[in-house]
Short mmCIF file of C-alpha atoms in Angstrom, two decimals:
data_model
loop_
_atom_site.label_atom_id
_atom_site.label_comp_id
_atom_site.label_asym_id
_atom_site.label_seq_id
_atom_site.Cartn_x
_atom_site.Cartn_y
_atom_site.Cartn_z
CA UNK I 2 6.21 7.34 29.12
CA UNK I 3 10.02 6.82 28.81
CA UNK I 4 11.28 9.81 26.70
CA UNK I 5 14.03 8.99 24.37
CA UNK I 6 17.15 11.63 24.66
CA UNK I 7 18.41 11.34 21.03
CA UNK I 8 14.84 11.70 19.51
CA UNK I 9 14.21 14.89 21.95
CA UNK I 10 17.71 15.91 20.59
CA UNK I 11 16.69 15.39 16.77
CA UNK I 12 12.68 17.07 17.37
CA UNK I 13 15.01 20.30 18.91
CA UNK I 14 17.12 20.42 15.70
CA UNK I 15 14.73 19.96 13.56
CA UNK I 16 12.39 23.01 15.17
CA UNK I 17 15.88 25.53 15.76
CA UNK I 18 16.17 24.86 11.89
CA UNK I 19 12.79 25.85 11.10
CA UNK I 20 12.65 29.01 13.61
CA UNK I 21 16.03 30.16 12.07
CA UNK I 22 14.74 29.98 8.57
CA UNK I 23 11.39 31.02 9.10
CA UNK I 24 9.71 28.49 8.19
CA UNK I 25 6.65 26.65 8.77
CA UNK I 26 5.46 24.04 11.16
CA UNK I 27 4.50 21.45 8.11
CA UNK I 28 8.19 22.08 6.68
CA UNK I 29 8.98 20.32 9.76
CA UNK I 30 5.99 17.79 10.21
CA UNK I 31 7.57 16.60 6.69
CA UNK I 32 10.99 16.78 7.12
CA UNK I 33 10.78 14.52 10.25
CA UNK I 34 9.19 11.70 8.26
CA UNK I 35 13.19 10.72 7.32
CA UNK I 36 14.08 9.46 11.03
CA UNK I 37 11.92 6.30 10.31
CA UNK I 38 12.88 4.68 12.94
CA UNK I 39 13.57 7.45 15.97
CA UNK I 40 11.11 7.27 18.54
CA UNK I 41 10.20 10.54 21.08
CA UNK I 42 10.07 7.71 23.54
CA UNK I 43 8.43 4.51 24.76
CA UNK I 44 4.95 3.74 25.90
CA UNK I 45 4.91 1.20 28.64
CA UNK I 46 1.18 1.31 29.32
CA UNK I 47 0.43 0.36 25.07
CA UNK I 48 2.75 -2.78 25.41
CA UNK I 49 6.26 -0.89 25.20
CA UNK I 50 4.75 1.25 21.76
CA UNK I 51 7.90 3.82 20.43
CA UNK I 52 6.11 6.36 18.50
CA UNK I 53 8.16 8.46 16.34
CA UNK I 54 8.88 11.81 16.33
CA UNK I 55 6.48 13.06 13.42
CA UNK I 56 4.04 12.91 15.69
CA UNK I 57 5.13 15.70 17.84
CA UNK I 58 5.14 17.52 14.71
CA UNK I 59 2.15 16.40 13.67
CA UNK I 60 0.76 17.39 16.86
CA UNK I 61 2.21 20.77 16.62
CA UNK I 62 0.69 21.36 12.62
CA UNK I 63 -2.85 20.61 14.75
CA UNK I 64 -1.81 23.44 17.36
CA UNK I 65 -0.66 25.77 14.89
CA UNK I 66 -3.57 25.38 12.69
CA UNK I 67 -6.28 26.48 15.69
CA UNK I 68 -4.39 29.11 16.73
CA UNK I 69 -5.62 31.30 14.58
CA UNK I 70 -8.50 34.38 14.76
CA UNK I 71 -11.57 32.92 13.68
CA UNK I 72 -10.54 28.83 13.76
CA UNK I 73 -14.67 27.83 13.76
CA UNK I 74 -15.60 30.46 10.92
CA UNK I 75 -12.56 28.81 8.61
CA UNK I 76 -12.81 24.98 10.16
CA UNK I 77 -16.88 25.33 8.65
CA UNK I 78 -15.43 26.72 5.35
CA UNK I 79 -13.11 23.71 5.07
CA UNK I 80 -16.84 21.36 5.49
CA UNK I 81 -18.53 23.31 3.20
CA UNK I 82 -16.17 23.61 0.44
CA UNK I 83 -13.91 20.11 0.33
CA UNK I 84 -16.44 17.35 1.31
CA UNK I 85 -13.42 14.29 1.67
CA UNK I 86 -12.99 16.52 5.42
CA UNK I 87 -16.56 14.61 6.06
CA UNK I 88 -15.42 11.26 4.72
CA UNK I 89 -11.74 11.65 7.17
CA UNK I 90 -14.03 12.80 9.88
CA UNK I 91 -16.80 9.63 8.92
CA UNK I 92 -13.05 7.11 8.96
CA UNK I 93 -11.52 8.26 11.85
CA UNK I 94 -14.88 7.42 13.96
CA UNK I 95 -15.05 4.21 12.39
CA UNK I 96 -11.51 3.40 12.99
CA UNK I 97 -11.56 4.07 16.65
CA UNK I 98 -15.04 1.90 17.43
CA UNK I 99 -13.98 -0.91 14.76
CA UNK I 100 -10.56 -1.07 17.25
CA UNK I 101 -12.50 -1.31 20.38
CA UNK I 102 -15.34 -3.19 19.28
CA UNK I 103 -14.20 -5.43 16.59
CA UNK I 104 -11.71 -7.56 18.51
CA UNK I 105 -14.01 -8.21 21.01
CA UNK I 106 -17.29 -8.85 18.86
CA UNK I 107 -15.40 -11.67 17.03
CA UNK I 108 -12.63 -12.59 19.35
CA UNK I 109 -11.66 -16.21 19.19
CA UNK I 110 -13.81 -16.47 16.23
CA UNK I 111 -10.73 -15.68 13.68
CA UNK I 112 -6.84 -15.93 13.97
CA UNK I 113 -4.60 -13.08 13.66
CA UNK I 114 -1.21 -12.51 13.75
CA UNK I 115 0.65 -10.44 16.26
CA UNK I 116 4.03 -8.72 17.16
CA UNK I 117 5.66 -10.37 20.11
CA UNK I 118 8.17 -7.69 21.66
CA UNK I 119 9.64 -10.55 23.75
CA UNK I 120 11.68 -12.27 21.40
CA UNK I 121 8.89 -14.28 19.35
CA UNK I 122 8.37 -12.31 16.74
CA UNK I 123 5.15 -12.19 14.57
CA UNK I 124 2.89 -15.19 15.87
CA UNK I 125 -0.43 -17.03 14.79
CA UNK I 126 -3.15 -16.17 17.91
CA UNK I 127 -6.89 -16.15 18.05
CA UNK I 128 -8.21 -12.77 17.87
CA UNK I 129 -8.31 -10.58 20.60
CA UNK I 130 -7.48 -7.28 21.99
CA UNK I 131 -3.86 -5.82 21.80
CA UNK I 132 -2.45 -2.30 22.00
CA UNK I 133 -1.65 -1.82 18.52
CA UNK I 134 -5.52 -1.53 18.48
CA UNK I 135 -5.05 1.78 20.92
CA UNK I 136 -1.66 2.53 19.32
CA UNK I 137 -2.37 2.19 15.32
CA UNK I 138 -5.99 3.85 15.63
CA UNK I 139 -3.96 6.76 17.50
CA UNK I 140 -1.88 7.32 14.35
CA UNK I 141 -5.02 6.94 12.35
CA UNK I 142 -6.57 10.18 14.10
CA UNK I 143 -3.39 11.79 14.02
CA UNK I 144 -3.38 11.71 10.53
CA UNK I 145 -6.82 12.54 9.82
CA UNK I 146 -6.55 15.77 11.71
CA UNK I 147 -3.41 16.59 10.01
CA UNK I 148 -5.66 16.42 6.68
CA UNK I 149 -7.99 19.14 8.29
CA UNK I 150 -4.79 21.46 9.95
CA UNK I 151 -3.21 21.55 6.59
CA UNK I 152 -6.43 22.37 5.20
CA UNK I 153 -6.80 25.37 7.10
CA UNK I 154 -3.03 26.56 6.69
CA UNK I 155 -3.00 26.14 3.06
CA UNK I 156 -5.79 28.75 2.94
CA UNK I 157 -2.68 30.76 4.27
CA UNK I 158 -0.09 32.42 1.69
CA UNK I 159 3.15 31.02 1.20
CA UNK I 160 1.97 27.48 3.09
CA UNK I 161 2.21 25.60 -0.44
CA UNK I 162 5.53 26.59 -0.62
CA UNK I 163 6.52 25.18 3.01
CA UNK I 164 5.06 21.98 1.63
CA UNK I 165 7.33 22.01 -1.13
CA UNK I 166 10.50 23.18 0.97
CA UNK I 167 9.44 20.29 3.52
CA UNK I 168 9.44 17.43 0.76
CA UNK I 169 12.95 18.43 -0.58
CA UNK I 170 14.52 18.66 2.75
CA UNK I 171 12.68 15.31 3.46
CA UNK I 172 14.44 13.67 0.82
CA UNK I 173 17.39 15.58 1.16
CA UNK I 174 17.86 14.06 4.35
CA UNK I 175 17.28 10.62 3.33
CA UNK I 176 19.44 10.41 0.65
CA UNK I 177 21.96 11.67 3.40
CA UNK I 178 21.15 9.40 5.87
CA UNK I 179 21.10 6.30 2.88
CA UNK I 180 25.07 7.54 1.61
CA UNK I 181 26.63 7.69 5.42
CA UNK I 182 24.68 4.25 5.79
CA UNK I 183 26.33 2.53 2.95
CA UNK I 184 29.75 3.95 3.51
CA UNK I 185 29.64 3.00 7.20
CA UNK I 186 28.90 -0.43 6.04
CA UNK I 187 31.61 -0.38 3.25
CA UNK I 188 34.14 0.99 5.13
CA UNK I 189 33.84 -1.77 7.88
CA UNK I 190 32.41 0.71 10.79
CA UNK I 191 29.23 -0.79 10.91
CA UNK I 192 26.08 0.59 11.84
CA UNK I 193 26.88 4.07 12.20
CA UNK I 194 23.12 5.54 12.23
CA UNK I 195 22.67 3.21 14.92
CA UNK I 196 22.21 6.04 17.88
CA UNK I 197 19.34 7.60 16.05
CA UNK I 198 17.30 4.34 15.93
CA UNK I 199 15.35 4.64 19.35
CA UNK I 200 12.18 3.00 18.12
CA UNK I 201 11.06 -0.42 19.87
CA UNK I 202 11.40 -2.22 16.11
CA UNK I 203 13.50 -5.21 15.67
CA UNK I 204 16.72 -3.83 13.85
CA UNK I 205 17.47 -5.65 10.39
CA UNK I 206 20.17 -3.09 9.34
CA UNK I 207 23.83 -4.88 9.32
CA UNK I 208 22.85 -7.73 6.78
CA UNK I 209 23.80 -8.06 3.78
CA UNK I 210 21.84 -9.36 0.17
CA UNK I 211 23.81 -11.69 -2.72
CA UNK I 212 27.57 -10.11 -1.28
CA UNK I 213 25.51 -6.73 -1.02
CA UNK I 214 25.82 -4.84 2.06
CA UNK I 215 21.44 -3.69 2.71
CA UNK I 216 20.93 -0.04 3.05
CA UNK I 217 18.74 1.02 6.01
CA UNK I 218 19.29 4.92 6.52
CA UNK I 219 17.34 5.75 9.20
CA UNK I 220 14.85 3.09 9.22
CA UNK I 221 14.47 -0.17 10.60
CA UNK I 222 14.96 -2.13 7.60
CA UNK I 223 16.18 -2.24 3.65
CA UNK I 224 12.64 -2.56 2.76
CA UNK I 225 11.50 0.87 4.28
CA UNK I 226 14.60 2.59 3.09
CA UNK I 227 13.81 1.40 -0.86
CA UNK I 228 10.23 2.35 0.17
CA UNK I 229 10.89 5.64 0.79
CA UNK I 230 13.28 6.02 -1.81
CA UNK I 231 10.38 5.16 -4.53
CA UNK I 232 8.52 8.01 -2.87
CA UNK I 233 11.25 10.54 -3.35
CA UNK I 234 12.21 9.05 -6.90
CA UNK I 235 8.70 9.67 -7.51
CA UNK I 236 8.13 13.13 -6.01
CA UNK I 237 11.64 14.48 -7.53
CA UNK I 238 11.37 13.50 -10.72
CA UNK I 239 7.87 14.44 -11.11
CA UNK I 240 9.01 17.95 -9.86
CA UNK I 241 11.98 17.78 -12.25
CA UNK I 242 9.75 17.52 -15.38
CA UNK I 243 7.29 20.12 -14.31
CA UNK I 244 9.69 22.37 -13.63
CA UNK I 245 13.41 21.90 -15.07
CA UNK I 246 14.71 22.16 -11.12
CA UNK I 247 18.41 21.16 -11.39
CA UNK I 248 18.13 20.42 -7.28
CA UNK I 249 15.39 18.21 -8.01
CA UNK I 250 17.32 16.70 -10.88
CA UNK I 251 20.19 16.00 -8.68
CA UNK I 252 17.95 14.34 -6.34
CA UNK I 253 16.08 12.38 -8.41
CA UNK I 254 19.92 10.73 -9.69
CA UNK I 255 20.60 10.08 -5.92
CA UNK I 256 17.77 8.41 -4.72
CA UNK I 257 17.41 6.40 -8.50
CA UNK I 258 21.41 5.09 -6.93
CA UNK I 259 20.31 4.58 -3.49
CA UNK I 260 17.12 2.80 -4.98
CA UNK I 261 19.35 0.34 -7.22
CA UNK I 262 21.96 -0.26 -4.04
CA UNK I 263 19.06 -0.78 -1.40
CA UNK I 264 18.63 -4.61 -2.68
CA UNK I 265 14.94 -3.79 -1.58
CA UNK I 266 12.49 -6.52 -3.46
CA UNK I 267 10.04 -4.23 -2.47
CA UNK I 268 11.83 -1.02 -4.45
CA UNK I 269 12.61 -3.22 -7.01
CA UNK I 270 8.96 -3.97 -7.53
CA UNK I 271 7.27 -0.51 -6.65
CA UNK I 272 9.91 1.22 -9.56
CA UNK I 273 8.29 -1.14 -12.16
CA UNK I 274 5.10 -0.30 -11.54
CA UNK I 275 5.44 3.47 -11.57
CA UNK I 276 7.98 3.37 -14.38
CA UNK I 277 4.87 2.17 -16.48
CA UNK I 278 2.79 5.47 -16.70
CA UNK I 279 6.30 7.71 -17.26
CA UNK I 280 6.63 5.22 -20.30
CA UNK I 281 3.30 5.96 -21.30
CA UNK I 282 3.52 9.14 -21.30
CA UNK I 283 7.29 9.32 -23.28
CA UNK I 284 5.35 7.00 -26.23
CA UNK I 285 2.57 9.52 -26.27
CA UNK I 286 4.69 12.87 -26.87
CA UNK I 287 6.95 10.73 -29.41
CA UNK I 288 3.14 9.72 -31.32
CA UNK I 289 1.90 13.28 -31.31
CA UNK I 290 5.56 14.94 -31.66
CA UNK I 291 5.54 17.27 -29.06
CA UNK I 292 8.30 15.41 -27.24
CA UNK I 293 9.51 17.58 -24.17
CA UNK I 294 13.50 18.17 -23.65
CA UNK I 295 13.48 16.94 -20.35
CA UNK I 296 11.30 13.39 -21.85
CA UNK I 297 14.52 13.94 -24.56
CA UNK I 298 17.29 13.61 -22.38
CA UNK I 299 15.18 10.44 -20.64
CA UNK I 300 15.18 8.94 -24.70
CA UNK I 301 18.65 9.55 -25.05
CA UNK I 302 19.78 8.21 -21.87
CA UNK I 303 18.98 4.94 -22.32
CA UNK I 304 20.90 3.48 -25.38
CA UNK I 305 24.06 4.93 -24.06
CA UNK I 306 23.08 3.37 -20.61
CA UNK I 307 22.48 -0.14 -22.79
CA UNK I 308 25.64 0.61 -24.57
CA UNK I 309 27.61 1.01 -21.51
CA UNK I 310 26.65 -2.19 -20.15
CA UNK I 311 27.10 -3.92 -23.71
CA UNK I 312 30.57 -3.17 -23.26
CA UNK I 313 31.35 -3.74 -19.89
CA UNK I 314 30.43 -6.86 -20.78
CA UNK I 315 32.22 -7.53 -24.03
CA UNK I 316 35.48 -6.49 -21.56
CA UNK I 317 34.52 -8.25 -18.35
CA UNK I 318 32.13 -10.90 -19.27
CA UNK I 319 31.31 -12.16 -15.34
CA UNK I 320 30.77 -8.69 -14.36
CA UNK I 321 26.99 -8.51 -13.74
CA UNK I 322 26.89 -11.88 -12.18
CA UNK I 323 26.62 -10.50 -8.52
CA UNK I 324 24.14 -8.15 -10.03
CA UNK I 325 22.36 -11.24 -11.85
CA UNK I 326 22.34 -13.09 -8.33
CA UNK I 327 20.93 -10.26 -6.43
CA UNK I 328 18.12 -9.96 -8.73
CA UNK I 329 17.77 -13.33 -8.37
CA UNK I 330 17.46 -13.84 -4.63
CA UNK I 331 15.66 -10.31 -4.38
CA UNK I 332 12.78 -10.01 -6.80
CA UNK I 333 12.38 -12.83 -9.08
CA UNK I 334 12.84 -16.04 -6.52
CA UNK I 335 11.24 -13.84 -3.40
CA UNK I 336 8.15 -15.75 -3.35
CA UNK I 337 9.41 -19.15 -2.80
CA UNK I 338 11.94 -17.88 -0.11
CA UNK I 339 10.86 -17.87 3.80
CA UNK I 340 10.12 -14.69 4.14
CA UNK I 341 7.74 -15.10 1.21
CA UNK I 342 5.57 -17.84 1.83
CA UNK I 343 5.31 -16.65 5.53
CA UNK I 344 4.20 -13.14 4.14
CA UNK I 345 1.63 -14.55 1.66
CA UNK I 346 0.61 -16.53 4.63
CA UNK I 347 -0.24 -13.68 6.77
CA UNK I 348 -2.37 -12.31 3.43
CA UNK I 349 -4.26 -15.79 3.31
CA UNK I 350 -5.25 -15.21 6.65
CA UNK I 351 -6.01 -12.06 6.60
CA UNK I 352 -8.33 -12.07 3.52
CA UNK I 353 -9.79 -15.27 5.38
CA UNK I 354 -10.02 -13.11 8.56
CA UNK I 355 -12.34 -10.23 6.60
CA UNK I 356 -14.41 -13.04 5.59
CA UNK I 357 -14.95 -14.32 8.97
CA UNK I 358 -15.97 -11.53 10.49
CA UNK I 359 -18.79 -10.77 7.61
CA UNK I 360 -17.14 -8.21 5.80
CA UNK I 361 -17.07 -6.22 8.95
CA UNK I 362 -13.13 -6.64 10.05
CA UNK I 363 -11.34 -7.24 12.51
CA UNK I 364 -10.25 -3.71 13.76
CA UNK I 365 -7.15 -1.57 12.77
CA UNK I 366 -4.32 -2.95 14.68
CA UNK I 367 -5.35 -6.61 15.01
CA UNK I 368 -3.70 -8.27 12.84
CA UNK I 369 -0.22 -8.19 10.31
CA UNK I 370 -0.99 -8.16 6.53
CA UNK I 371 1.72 -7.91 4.01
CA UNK I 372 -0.06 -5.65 1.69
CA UNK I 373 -2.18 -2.73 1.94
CA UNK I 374 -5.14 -3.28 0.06
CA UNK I 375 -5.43 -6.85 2.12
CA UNK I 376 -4.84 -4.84 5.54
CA UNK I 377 -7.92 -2.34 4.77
CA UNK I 378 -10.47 -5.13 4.10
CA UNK I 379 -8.87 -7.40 6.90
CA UNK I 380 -8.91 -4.49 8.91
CA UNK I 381 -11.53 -1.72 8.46
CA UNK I 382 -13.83 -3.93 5.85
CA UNK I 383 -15.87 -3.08 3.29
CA UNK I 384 -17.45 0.20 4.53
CA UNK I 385 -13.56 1.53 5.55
CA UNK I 386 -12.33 0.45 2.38
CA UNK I 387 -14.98 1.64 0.48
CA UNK I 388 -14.25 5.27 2.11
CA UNK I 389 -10.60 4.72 1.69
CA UNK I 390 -11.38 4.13 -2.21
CA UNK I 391 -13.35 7.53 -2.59
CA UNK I 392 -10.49 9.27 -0.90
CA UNK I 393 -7.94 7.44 -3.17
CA UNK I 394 -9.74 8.43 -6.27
CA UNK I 395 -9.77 11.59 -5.29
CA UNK I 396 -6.21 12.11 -5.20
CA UNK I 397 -5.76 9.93 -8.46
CA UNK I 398 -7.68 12.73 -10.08
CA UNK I 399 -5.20 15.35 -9.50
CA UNK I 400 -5.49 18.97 -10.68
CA UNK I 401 -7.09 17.38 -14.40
CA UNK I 402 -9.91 19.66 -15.91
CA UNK I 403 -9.46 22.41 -13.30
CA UNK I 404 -8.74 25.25 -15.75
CA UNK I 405 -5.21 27.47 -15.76
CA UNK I 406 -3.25 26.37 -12.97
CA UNK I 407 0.43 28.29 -12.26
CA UNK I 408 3.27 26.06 -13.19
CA UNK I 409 4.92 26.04 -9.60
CA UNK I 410 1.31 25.20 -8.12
CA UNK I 411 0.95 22.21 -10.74
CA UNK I 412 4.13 21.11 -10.40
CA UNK I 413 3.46 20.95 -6.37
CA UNK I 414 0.41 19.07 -6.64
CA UNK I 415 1.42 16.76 -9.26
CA UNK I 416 4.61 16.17 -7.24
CA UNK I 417 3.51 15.01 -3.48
CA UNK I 418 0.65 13.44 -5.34
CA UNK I 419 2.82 11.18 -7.34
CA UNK I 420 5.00 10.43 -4.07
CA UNK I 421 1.43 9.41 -2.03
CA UNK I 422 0.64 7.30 -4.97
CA UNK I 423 4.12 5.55 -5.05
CA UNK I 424 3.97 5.10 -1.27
CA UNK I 425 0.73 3.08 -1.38
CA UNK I 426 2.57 1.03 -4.64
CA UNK I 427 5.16 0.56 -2.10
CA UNK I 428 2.49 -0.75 0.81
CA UNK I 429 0.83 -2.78 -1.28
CA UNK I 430 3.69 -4.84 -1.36
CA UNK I 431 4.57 -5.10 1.97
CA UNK I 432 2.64 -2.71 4.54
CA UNK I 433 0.95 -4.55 7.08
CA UNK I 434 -1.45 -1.95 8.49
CA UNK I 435 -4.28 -0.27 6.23
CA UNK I 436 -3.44 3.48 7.89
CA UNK I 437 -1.78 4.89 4.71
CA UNK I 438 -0.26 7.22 7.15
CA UNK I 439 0.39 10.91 6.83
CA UNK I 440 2.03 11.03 3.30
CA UNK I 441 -1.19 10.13 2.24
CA UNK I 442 -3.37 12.92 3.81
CA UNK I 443 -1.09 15.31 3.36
CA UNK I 444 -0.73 14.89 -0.22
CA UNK I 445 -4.56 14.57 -0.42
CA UNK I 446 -4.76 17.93 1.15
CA UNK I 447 -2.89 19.94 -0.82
CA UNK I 448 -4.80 18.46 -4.01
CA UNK I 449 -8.01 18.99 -2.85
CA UNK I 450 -7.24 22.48 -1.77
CA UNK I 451 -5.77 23.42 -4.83
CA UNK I 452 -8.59 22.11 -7.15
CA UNK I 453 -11.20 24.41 -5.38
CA UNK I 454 -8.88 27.44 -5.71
CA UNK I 455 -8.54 27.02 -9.06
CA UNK I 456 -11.90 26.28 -9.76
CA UNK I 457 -13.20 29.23 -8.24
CA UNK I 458 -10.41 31.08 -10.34
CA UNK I 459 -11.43 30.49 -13.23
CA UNK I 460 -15.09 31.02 -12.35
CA UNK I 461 -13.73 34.57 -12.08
CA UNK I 462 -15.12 36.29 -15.07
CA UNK I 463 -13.21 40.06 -14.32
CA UNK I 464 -9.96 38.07 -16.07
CA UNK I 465 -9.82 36.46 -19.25
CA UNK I 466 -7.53 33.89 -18.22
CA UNK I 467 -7.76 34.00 -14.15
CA UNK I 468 -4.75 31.93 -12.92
CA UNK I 469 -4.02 30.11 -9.00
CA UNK I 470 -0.40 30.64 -8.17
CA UNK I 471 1.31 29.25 -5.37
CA UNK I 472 1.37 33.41 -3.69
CA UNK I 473 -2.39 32.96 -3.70
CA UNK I 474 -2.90 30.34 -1.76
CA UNK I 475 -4.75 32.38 1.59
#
């Protein structure tokens, strides 16, 4: 392995940080996930794979988690009470012998599309073996054991609050990252985030969209910038409404900018979609009167947003034509552009692929989707998806019906599970591998933990109206 100095650099920042404040190991698991695309180094052996550096973190979360007095007596308490750890443990086997097997049961029997690192780019082949099998079912693992770590360490006072600390300084970073991006670009300087960018992607980060210059951050791509964003949108503002946070307020406006500027089809999208159930909600309190201040200052924002563009262009009548044109060429003509048809492509094969196989697969790592639910039955098939769709509906479920819950503890778990649910809006557009990664499990975590605390709260008949707060979380 071929360790990468600037992503050994950025993994020793981000753990002096961490030590200095005194904070936890998942403050800086999560905070890492904004250096999307810095690598801790390359893997000649898996075909020249760059993983990134939340997996020395995540790695670290595992560590930290088992060091502890009495690791087997809590690990069986995790088992007993939250039975999704049996469905990880169940997907993570069947993950790693659908990668090894299933490429080899049916190779040559299907095509599937794969990653050339030599120039070619993303080709048609017959199945077969390749090392994003090894690579992708790696991640897979690593994520499923993060599930269980955080498991164990939310049992631990305080942890809830790392989680929280870690999202904000996540997204804190990002918008960072997204600003000195753009300005680079802007102020002719280039690619100015180009040093951190160690991973063995292909770049896509000095182009530019309808005269707009495509902001990347610290990924690889506009796409997984405006991906991200929607997470954060989605996290902060979700916070910002529990809560009243003016940091999370603040956020929320900077990443709902970034978001607009990214010229992301794929942010463009993803904020429709999750728009609908916050306008669901806003009709609902207006119906039953009970209309919140901070769903009030939402109502009132937009007719003097809708003014303000009324007038800009009664004054300047051409003024929203490059706007108008990137709209255009971004969202609603996407689909008929090259990129596209070559993406639906890769879904038409892929859904032909499951079908192939039986329903079985073709193993995680195989192939390139361009959407997340086509990935999982391409992929893992119907037994994987159907255990990714209990653990989904899990998380949908939330904290609902669990009795008195403490603000700050709802407002967590509401929060990270709103930015899990945005991320798989945003891969169903365009992720090509059914691993829905670590801000998935995490997320999932947290939820499930909390709903058996407060459950067993207010099963406590000494108080009248037993409460979980985020202080009681050991």
């Amino acid at each position: 392995m071929q360790v990468s100095v600037v992503g050994a650099l950025i993994c020793t920042a981000i753990l002096a940080l961490v030590v200095r404040m005194r904070w936890s190991m998942i403050t800086a698991l999560i905070a890492s996930l904004a250096f999307g695309a810095t690598a801790i180094g390359t893997i000649t052996s898996l075909g020249g794979s760059s993983p990134l550096i939340f997996t020395v973190f995540g790695m670290l979360v595992i560590v930290a988690a088992l060091a502890r007095r009495g690791i087997w007596r809590e690990i069986g308490a995790v088992f007993v009470r939250i039975g999704a750890a049996w469905i990880v443990c169940a997907l993570m086997i069947y993950v790693c012998i659908g990668a090894l097997l299933f490429p080899r049961l049916f190779a040559g029997q299907t095509s599937a599309f794969v990653s050339s690192r030599t120039g070619r780019g993303v080709y048609e082949a017959a199945l077969a073996p390749v090392s994003a099998n090894i690579s992708q079912a790696g991640y897979f693992v690593l994520g499923g054991l993060t599930f269980l770590a955080v498991c164990l360490l939310l049992q631990r006072s305080g942890t809830l609050t790392d989680i929280r600390r870690g999202f904000f300084l996540w997204f804190s970073l990002h918008a960072l990252m997204g600003v000195l991006d753009l300005v680079g670009k802007l102020l002719g300087a280039g690619d100015i985030l180009a040093p951190i960018r160690t991973a063995n992607y292909a770049m896509l980060t000095h182009v530019t969209e309808a005269g707009f210059w495509r902001i990347a951050g610290a990924f690889s791509e506009a796409s997984a910038f405006g991906g991200v964003s929607l997470m954060g949108l989605a996290f902060t503002f979700t916070y910002w409404r529990k809560t009243g946070s003016k940091l999370a307020l603040a956020l929320t406006t900077s990443l709902f900018i970034l978001l607009l500027l990214s010229t992301s089809s794929t942010a463009y999208v993803g904020l429709a979609i999750v728009t609908v159930p916050v306008v669901i909600s806003i009709v609902k309190s207006l119906a039953s009167g009970r209309l919140r201040s901070e769903e009030a200052l939402l109502v009132a924002f937009l007719p003097l947003l809708l003014l303000s563009g009324l007038a800009a262009i009664l004054f300047y009548p051409h003024i929203f034509d490059p706007v108008l044109q990137l709209v255009d060429s971004s969202v609603i003509n996407k689909a008929n552009s090259a990129s596209g048809q070559e993406r639906s492509y890769w879904n038409y094969k892929s859904l032909q692929s499951f079908f192939d196989t039986g329903g079985l697969g073709i193993g995680l790592g195989s192939s390139r989707a361009s959407s997340w639910p086509v990935a999982l039955l391409s992929q893992l098939g119907l037994f994987g998806t159907a255990m990714m769709a209990i653990l989904l509906t899990m998380l949908v479920r939330g904290l609902s019906g669990r009795g008195h819950v403490d603000r700050e503890v709802d407002a967590i778990a509401s929060s990270v599970r709103a930015c899990a649910l945005s991320a798989l809006v945003a891969g169903s557009l365009t992720s090509a591998s059914a691993d829905p990664g670590i801000i998935f499990m995490v997320p999932l975590a947290v939820v499930l933990v909390s709903r058996i605390l407060v459950a067993e709260g207010s099963r406590d008949t000494r108080a009248p109206y037993p409460t979980v707060t985020a202080g009681s979380l050991r």
